[in-house]
Coordinates of C-alpha atoms in Angstrom, one line a residue:
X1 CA -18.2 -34.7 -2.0
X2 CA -17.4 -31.5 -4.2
X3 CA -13.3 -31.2 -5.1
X4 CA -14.2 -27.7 -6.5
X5 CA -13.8 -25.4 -3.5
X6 CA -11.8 -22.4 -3.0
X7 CA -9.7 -21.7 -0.2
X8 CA -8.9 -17.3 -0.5
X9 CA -5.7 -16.2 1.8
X10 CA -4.6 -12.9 2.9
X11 CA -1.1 -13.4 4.3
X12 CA -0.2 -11.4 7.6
X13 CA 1.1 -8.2 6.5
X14 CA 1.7 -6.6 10.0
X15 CA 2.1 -6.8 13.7
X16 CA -0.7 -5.2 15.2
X17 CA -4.3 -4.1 14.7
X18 CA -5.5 -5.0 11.2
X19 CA -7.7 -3.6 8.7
X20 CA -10.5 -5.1 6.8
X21 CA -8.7 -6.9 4.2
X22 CA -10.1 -5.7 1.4
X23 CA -8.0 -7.6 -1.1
X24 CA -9.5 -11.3 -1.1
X25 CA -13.0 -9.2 0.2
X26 CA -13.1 -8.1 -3.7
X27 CA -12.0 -11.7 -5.0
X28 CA -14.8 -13.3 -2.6
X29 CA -17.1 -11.0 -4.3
X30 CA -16.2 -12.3 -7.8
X31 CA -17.5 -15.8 -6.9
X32 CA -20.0 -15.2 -4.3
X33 CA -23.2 -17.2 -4.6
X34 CA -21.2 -19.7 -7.5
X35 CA -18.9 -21.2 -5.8
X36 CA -17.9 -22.2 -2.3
X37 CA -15.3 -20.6 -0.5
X38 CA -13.4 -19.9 2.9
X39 CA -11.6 -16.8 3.8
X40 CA -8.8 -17.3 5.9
X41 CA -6.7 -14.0 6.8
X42 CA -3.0 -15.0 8.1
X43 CA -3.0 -11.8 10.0
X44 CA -5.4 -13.3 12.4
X45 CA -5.2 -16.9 12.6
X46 CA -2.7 -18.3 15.6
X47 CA -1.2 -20.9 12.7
X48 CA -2.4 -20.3 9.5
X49 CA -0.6 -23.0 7.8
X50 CA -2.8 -25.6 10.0
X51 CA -5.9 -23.9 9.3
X52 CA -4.8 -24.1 5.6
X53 CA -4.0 -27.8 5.7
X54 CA -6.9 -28.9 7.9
X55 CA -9.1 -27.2 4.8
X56 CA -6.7 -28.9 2.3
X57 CA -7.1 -32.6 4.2
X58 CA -10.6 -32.8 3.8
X59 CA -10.4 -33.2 -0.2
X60 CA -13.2 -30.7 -0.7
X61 CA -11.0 -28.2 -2.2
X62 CA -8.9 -27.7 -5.4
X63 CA -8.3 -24.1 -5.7
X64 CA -5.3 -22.0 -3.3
X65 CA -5.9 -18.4 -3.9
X66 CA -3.8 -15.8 -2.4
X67 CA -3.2 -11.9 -2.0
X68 CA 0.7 -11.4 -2.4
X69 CA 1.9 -7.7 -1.7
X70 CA 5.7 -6.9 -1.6
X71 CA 7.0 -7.2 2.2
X72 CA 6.2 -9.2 4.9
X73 CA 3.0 -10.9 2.8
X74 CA 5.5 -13.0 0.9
X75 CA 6.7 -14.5 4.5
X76 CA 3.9 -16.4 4.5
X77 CA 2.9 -16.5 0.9
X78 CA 6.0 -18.1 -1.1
X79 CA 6.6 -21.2 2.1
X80 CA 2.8 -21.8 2.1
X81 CA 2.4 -22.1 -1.7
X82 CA 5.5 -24.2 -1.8
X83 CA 3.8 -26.7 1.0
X84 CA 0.9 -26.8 -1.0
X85 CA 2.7 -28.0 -3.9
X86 CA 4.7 -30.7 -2.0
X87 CA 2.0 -31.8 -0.2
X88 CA -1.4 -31.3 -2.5
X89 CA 0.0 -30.9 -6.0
X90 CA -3.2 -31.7 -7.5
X91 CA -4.3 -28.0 -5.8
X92 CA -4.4 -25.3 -8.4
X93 CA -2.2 -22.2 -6.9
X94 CA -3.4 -18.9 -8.2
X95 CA -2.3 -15.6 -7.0
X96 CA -2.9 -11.9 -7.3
X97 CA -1.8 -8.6 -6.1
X98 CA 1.3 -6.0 -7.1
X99 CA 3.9 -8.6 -6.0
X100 CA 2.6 -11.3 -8.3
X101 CA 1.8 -9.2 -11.3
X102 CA 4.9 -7.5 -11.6
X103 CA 7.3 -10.1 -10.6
X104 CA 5.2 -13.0 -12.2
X105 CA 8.2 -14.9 -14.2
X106 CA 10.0 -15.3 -10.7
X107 CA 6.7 -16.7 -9.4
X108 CA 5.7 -18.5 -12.3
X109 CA 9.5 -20.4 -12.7
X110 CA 9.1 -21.5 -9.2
X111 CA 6.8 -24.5 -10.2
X112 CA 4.2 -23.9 -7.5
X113 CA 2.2 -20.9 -8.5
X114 CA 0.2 -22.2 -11.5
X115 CA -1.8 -18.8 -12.4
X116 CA -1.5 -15.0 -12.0
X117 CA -4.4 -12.3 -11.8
X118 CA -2.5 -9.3 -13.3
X119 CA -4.7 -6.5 -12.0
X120 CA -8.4 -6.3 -11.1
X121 CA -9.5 -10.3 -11.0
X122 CA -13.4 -9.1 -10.9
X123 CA -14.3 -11.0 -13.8
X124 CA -10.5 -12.6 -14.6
X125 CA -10.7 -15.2 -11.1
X126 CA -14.2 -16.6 -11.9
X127 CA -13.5 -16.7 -15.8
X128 CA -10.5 -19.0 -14.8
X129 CA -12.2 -21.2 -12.0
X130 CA -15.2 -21.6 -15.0
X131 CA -13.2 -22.5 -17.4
X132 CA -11.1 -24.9 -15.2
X133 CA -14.2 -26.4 -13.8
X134 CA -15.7 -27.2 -17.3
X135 CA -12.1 -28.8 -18.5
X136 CA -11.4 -26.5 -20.8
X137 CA -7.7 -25.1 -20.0
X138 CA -6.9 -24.7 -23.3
X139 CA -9.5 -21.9 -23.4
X140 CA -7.9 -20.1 -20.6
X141 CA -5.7 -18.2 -23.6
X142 CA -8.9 -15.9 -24.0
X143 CA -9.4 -14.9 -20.3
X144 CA -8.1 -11.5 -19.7
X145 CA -5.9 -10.4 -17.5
X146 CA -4.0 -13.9 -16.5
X147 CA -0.5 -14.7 -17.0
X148 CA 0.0 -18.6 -16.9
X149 CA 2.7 -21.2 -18.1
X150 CA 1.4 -22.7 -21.5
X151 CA 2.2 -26.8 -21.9
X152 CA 5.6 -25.9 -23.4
X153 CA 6.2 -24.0 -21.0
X154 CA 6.0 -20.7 -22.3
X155 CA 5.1 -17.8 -20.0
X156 CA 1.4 -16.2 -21.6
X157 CA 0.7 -12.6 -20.5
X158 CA -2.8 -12.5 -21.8
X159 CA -4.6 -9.2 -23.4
X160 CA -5.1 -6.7 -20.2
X161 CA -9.2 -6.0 -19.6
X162 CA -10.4 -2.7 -20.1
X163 CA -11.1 -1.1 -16.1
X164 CA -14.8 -2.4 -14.8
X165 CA -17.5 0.1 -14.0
X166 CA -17.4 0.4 -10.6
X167 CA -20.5 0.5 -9.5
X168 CA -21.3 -2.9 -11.2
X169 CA -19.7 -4.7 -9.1
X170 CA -21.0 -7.0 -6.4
X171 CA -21.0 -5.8 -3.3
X172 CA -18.6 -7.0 -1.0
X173 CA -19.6 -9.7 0.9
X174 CA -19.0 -8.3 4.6
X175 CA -21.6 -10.4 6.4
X176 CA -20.0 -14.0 4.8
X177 CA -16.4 -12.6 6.1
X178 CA -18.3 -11.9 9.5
X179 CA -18.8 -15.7 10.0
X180 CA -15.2 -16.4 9.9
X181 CA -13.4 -12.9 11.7
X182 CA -15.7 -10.6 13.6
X183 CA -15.8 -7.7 11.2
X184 CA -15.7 -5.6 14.2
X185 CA -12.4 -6.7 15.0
X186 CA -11.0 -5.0 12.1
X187 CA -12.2 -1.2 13.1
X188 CA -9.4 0.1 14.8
X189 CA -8.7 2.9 16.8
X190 CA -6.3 5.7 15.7
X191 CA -5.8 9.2 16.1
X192 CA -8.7 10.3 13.2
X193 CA -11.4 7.9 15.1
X194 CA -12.6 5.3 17.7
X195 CA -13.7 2.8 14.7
X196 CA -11.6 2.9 11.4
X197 CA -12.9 1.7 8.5
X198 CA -10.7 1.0 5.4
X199 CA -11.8 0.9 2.0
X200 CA -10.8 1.0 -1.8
X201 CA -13.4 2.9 -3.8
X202 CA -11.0 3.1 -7.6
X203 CA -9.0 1.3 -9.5
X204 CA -5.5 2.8 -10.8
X205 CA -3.7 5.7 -11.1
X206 CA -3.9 8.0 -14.5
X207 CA -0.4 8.6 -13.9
X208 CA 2.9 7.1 -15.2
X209 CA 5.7 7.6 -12.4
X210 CA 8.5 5.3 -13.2
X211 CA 9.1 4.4 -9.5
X212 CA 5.8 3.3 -8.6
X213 CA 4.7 -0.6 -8.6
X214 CA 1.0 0.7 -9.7
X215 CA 1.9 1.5 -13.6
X216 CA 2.8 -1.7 -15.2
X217 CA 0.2 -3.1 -13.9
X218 CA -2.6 -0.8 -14.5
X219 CA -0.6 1.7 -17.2
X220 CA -2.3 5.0 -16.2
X221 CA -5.5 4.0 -15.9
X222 CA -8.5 5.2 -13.2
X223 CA -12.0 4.3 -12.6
X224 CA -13.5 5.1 -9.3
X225 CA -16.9 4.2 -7.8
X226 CA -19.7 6.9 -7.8
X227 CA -19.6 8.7 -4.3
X228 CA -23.3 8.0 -3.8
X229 CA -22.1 4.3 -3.6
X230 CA -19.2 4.8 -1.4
X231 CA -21.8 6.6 1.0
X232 CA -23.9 3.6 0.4
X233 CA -21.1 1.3 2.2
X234 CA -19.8 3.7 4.6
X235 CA -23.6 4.6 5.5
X236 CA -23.7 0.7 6.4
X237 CA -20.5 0.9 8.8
X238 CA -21.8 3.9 10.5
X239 CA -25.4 2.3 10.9
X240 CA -24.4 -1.4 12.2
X241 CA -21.0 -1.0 13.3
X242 CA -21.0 2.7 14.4
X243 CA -17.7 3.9 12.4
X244 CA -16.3 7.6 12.8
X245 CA -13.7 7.5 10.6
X246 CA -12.4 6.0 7.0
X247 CA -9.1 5.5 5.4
X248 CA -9.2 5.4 1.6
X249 CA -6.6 2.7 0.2
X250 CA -6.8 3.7 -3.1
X251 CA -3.5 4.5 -5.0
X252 CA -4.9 8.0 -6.2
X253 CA -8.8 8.7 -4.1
X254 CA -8.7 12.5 -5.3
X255 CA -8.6 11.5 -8.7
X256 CA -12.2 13.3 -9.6
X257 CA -13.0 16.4 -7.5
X258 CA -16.5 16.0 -8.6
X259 CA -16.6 13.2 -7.0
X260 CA -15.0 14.2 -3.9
X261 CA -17.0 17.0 -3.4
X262 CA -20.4 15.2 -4.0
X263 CA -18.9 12.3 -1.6
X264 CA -18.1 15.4 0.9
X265 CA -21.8 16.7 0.7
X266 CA -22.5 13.4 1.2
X267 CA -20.9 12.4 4.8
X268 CA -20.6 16.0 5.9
X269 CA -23.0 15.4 8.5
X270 CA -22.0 12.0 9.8
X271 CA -19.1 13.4 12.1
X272 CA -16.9 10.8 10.2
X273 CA -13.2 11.6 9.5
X274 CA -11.4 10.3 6.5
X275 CA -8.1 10.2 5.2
X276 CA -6.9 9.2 1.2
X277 CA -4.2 9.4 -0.8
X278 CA -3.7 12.0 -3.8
X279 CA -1.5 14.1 -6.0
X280 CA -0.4 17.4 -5.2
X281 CA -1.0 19.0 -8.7
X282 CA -4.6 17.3 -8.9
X283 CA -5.1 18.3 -5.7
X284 CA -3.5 22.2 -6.4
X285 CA -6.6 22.5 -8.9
X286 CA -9.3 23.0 -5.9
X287 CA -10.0 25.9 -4.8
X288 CA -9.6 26.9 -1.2
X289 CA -13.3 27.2 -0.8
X290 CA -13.4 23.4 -1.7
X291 CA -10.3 22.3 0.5
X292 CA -12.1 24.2 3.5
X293 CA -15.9 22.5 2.5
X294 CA -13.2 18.8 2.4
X295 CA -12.2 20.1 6.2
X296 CA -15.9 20.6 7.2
X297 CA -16.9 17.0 5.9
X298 CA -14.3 15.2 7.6
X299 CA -11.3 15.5 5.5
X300 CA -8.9 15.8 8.3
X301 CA -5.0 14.4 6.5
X302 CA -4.4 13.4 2.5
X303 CA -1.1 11.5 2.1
X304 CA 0.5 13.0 -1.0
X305 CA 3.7 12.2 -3.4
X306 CA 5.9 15.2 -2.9
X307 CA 8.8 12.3 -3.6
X308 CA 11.4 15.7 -3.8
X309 CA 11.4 19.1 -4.2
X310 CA 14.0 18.7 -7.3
X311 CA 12.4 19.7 -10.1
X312 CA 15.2 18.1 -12.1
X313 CA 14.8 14.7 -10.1
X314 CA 10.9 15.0 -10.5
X315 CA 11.8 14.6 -14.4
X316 CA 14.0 11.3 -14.0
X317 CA 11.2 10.1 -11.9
X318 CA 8.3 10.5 -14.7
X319 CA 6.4 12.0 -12.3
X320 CA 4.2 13.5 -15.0
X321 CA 1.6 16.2 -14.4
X322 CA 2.6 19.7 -13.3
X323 CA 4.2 19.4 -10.1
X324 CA 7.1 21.1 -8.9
X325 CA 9.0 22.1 -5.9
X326 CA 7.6 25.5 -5.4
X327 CA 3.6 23.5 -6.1
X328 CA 4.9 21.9 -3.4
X329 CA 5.7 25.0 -1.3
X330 CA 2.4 26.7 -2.1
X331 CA 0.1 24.0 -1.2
X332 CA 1.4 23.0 1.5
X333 CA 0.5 26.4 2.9
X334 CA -3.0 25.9 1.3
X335 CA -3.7 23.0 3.4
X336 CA -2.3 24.5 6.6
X337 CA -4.9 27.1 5.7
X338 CA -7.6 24.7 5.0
X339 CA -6.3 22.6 8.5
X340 CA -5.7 19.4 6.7
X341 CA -2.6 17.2 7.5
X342 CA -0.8 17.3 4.9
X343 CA 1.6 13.7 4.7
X344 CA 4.5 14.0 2.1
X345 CA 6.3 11.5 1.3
X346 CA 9.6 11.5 -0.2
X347 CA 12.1 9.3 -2.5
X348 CA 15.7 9.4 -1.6
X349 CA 18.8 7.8 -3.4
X350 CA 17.8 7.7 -6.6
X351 CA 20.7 7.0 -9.4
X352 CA 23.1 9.3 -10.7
X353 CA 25.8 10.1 -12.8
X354 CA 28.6 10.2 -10.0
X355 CA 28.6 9.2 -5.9
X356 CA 28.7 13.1 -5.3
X357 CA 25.9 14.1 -7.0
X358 CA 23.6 10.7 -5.7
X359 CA 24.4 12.3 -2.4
X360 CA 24.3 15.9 -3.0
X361 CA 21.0 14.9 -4.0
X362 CA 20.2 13.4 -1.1
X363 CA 21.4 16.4 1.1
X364 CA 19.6 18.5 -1.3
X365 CA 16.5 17.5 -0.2
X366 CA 16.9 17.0 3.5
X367 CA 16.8 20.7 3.1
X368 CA 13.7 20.8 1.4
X369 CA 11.9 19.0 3.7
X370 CA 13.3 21.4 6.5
X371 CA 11.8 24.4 4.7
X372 CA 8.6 22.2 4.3
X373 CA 8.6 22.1 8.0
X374 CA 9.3 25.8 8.3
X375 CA 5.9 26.5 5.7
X376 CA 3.9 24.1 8.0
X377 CA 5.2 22.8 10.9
X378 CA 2.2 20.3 11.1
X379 CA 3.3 18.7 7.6
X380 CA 3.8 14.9 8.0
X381 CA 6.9 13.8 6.6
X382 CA 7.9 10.1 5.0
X383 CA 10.9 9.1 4.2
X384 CA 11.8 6.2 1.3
X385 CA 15.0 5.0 0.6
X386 CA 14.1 4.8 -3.6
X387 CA 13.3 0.8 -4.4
X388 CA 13.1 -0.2 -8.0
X389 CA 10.4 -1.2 -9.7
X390 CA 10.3 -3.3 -12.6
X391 CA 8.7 -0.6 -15.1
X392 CA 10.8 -2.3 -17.9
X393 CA 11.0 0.5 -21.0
X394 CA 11.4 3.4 -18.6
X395 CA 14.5 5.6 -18.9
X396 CA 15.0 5.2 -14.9
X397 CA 14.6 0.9 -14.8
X398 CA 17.2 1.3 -18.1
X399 CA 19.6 3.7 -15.4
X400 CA 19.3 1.1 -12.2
X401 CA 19.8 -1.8 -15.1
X402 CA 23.3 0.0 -16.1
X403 CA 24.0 0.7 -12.6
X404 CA 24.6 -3.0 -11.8
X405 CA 21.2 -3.4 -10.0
X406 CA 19.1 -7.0 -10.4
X407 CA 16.0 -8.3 -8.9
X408 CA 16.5 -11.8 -7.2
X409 CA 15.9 -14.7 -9.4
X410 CA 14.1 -17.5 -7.2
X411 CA 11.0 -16.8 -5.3
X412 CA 12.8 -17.8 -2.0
X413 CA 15.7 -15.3 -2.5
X414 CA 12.4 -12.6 -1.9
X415 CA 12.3 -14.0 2.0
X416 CA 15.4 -13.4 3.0
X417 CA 15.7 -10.5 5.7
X418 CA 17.3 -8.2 3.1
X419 CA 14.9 -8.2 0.5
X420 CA 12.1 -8.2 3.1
X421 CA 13.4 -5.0 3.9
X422 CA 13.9 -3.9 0.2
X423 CA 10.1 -4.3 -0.4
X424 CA 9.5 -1.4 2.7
X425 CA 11.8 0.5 1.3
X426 CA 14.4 0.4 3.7
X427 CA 17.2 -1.2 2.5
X428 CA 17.3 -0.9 -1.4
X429 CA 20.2 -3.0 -2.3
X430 CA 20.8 -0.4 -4.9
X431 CA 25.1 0.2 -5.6
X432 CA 24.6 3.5 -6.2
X433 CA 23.5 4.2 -2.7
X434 CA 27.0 4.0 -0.4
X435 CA 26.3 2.9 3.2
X436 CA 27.2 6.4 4.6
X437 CA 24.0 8.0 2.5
X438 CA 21.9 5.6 3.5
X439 CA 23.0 6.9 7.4
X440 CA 22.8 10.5 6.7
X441 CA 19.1 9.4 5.3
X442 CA 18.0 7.2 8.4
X443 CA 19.8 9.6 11.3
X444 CA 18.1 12.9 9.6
X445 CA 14.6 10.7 9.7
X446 CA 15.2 9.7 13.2
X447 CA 16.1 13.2 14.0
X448 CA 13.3 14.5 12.2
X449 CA 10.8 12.4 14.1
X450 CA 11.9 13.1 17.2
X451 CA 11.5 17.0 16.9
X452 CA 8.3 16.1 14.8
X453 CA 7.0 13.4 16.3
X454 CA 3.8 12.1 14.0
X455 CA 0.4 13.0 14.8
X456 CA -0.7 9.4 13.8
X457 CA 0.7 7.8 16.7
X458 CA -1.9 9.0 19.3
X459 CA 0.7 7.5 22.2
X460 CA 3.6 10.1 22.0
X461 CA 2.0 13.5 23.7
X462 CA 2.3 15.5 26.5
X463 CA 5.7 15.2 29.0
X464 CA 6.4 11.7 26.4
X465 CA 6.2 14.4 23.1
X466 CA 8.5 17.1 25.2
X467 CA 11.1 14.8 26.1
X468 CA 12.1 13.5 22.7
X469 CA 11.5 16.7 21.8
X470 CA 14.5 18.3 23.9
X471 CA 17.8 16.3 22.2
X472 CA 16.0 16.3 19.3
X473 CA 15.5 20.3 18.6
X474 CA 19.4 20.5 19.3
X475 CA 20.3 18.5 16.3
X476 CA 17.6 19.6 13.8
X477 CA 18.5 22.8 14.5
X478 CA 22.2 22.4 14.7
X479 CA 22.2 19.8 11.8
X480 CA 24.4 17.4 13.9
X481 CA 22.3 14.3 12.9
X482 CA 25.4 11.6 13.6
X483 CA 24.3 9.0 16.1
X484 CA 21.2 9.8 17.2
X485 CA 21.4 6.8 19.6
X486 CA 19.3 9.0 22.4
X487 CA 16.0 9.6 20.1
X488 CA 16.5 5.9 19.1
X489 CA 16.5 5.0 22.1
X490 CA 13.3 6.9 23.3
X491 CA 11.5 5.5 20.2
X492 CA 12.6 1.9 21.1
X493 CA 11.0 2.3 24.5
X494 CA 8.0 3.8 23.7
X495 CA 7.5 1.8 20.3
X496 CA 7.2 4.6 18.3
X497 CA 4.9 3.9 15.0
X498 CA 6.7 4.6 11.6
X499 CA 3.5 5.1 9.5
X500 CA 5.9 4.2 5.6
X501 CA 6.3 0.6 7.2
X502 CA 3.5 0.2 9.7
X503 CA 0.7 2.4 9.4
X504 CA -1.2 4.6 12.0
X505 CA -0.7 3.2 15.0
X506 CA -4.0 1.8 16.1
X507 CA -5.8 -0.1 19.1

């Protein structure tokens, strides 16, 4: 009987229909035809702790490996490792993803995670399974990429890999995750398609913001796949599974123009929507010609970082690059030229000197996004509450330090409903942000939905989009945004889908 087996976990992230998960997809791919694995994905397993210990009881398997995002991931992720632990504790616990890199001394001081991926575990999770298997821990000093406890028990952030090519990658393997979760399952419908694919073509992001969980980890870095083998993969969707639209998880898709444009010849014929996420001053540098030819080939909504229209505030944040409020005025007329969705989203409550200014601020830009709506009516807006990240060295982390802000300081502090909520950016737990800004913030977003409600959510249309309409086009207009209790009430009924927390709403 092997002991060497790996057991790769995606912990349920959400409530309703899921995407592919493309996260342990990429790690499964890493050992693929070398060792023996399972997939288990917590968003679709009835008890996923039983389907984790019935795996564990058989003795076959000595490796936990889990995907740990910030949010409702670490629900399942932080008691499950723990159990593991207490109950196996000859199971080595590894985990990856942006929760685990950047708050890896939390996790590591628990005493049940054992090793950390930090970043792309391509090469980093079979190094370490290798060099486990053969007895040979001390050598795992040379694998890149892996923070780890030493035997003193010394935290060791090893030396951070160069980004893969990535077109050298194995493929992932789609057909092996088919025997566990019909792949089919995971093609939702929303409101750019009847079967949604999602999929990560690039690594990174080749910018620096100080608020985003992206640059410690990855330190403005990019490398993308060629768009002749994205085509490749989406070309398989649409063949066997019959896909008409794509959603592009990666943290900046637009990245290359050359390569959007050749991946835009590409699918332009394959009546497949798609959707990804970009920068406004990368994106500001194509033409309108090329925004139009993006329309034509399926292009049909780009999520962008607007974050605020305060040029001032755009500074604290690092946001690098040329943007700037008026960029942000121009283009989004551009892309109501163009007919592309543009979704902005934006960063309130960031620190300041005094209470007055944090929330002039805040009103400052509650404005902006009114005179977004004016440009472009069809603009999607998203609202943040501003969440620290731990970008230790930044000017804004050294601000939220002296402003009496601190990160929790056991793993199971992370669970509690507070800091759930802190991860979706809803309640940020930051002192600078007095509870009456955080209302004006959440009653101008429920207003604000209500007399836009989001094209995303397919559901709320016709008489349903005219009613919450009504109340709601009195106070946007009026600016009365107090106790919005009748819009709330309207969205409670009709479960209205906040895309920030939940994504499009899909079936």
């Amino acid at each position: 009987m092997t002991n060497h087996k790996i057991i790769i976990f995606n912990p349920k992230s959400a409530n309703s229909k899921h995407r592919i998960p493309n996260s342990i997809l990429q790690v499964g791919a890493s050992v693929h035809g070398k060792y023996n694995y399972v997939f288990i994905d917590g968003n679709l397993e009835q008890d996923p702790w039983q389907t984790i210990a019935n795996y564990l009881k058989t003795g076959e398997f000595k490796y936990f490996g889990s995907t740990v995002m910030p949010g409702p991931q670490l629900l399942q992720a932080i008691p499950f490792t723990k159990k593991i632990k207490t109950l196996f504790p000859d199971i080595i616990t590894i985990w990856g993803g942006y929760f685990a890199s950047n708050q890896y001394k939390v996790s590591l001081e628990s005493g049940y995670v054992d090793y950390i991926v930090n970043g792309p575990g391509d090469q980093t999770f079979p190094e370490l399974i290798n060099t486990l298997e053969s007895n040979r821990k001390e050598d795992t000093i040379h694998i890149k990429n892996l923070i780890f406890k030493n035997n003193n028990g010394e935290i060791i952030k090893t030396a951070t890999e160069a980004l893969l090519d990535q077109d050298s990658l194995p493929k992932f393997p789609y057909e092996y995750l088919n025997t566990f979760y019909p792949v089919k399952n995971y093609l939702a419908k929303t409101f750019m398609g009847s079967k949604t694919l999602s999929y990560h073509s690039s690594m990174g992001c080749p910018f620096s913001c100080s608020f985003c969980a992206v640059v410690p980890i990855y330190n403005a870095r990019w490398k993308g796949m060629s768009a002749a083998r994205i085509y490749e993969d989406v070309k398989y969707f649409k063949e066997k599974y019959q896909i008409d639209a794509v959603e592009f998880h990666d943290n900046n898709f637009f990245t290359s123009k050359k390569r959007v444009l050749e991946f835009s010849e590409l699918i332009k014929n394959d009546n497949i929507n798609y959707w990804g996420e970009g920068r406004i001053d990368t994106l500001n540098m194509y033409s309108d010609d090329e925004l139009k030819f993006m329309r034509k080939a399926g292009c049909r909504m780009i999520f962008l970082g607007a974050e605020t229209g305060n040029d001032k505030i755009l500074k604290q944040m690092n946001k690098g690059g040329t943007q700037t409020g008026q960029m942000i005025k121009d283009f989004v007329l551009r892309m109501k030229n163009a007919d592309i969705i543009p979704e902005l989203s934006f960063v309130l409550g960031l620190p300041a000197a005094t209470e007055k200014e944090v929330y002039d601020q805040i009103l400052w830009d509650i404005n902006f996004i009114k005179e977004i709506k004016e440009i472009n009516p069809k603009a999607e807006i998203i609202i943040y509450l501003y969440s620290p990240v731990p970008t230790e060295g930044s000017e804004l982390y050294q601000q939220i330090i002296d402003a009496g802000f601190s990160f929790p300081s056991t793993l199971e502090d992370w669970i509690s409903p507070s800091w759930e909520n802190f991860d979706l950016r809803k309640n940020p737990l930051t002192p600078w942000l007095k509870p009456y800004m955080i209302d004006t913030i959440k009653n101008f977003e429920t207003v604000l939905n209500g007399y836009y409600p989001t094209a995303s959510d397919f559901r709320i249309k016709g008489w349903k989009k005219r009613l919450l309409q009504l109340p709601s086009s009195i106070r946007y207009k009026t600016g009365i945004y107090n106790y919005p209790y009748e819009i709330k009430l309207m969205h409670k009924i009709w479960k209205y889908r906040q895309p920030e927390i939940e994504g499009f709403y899909s079936e």
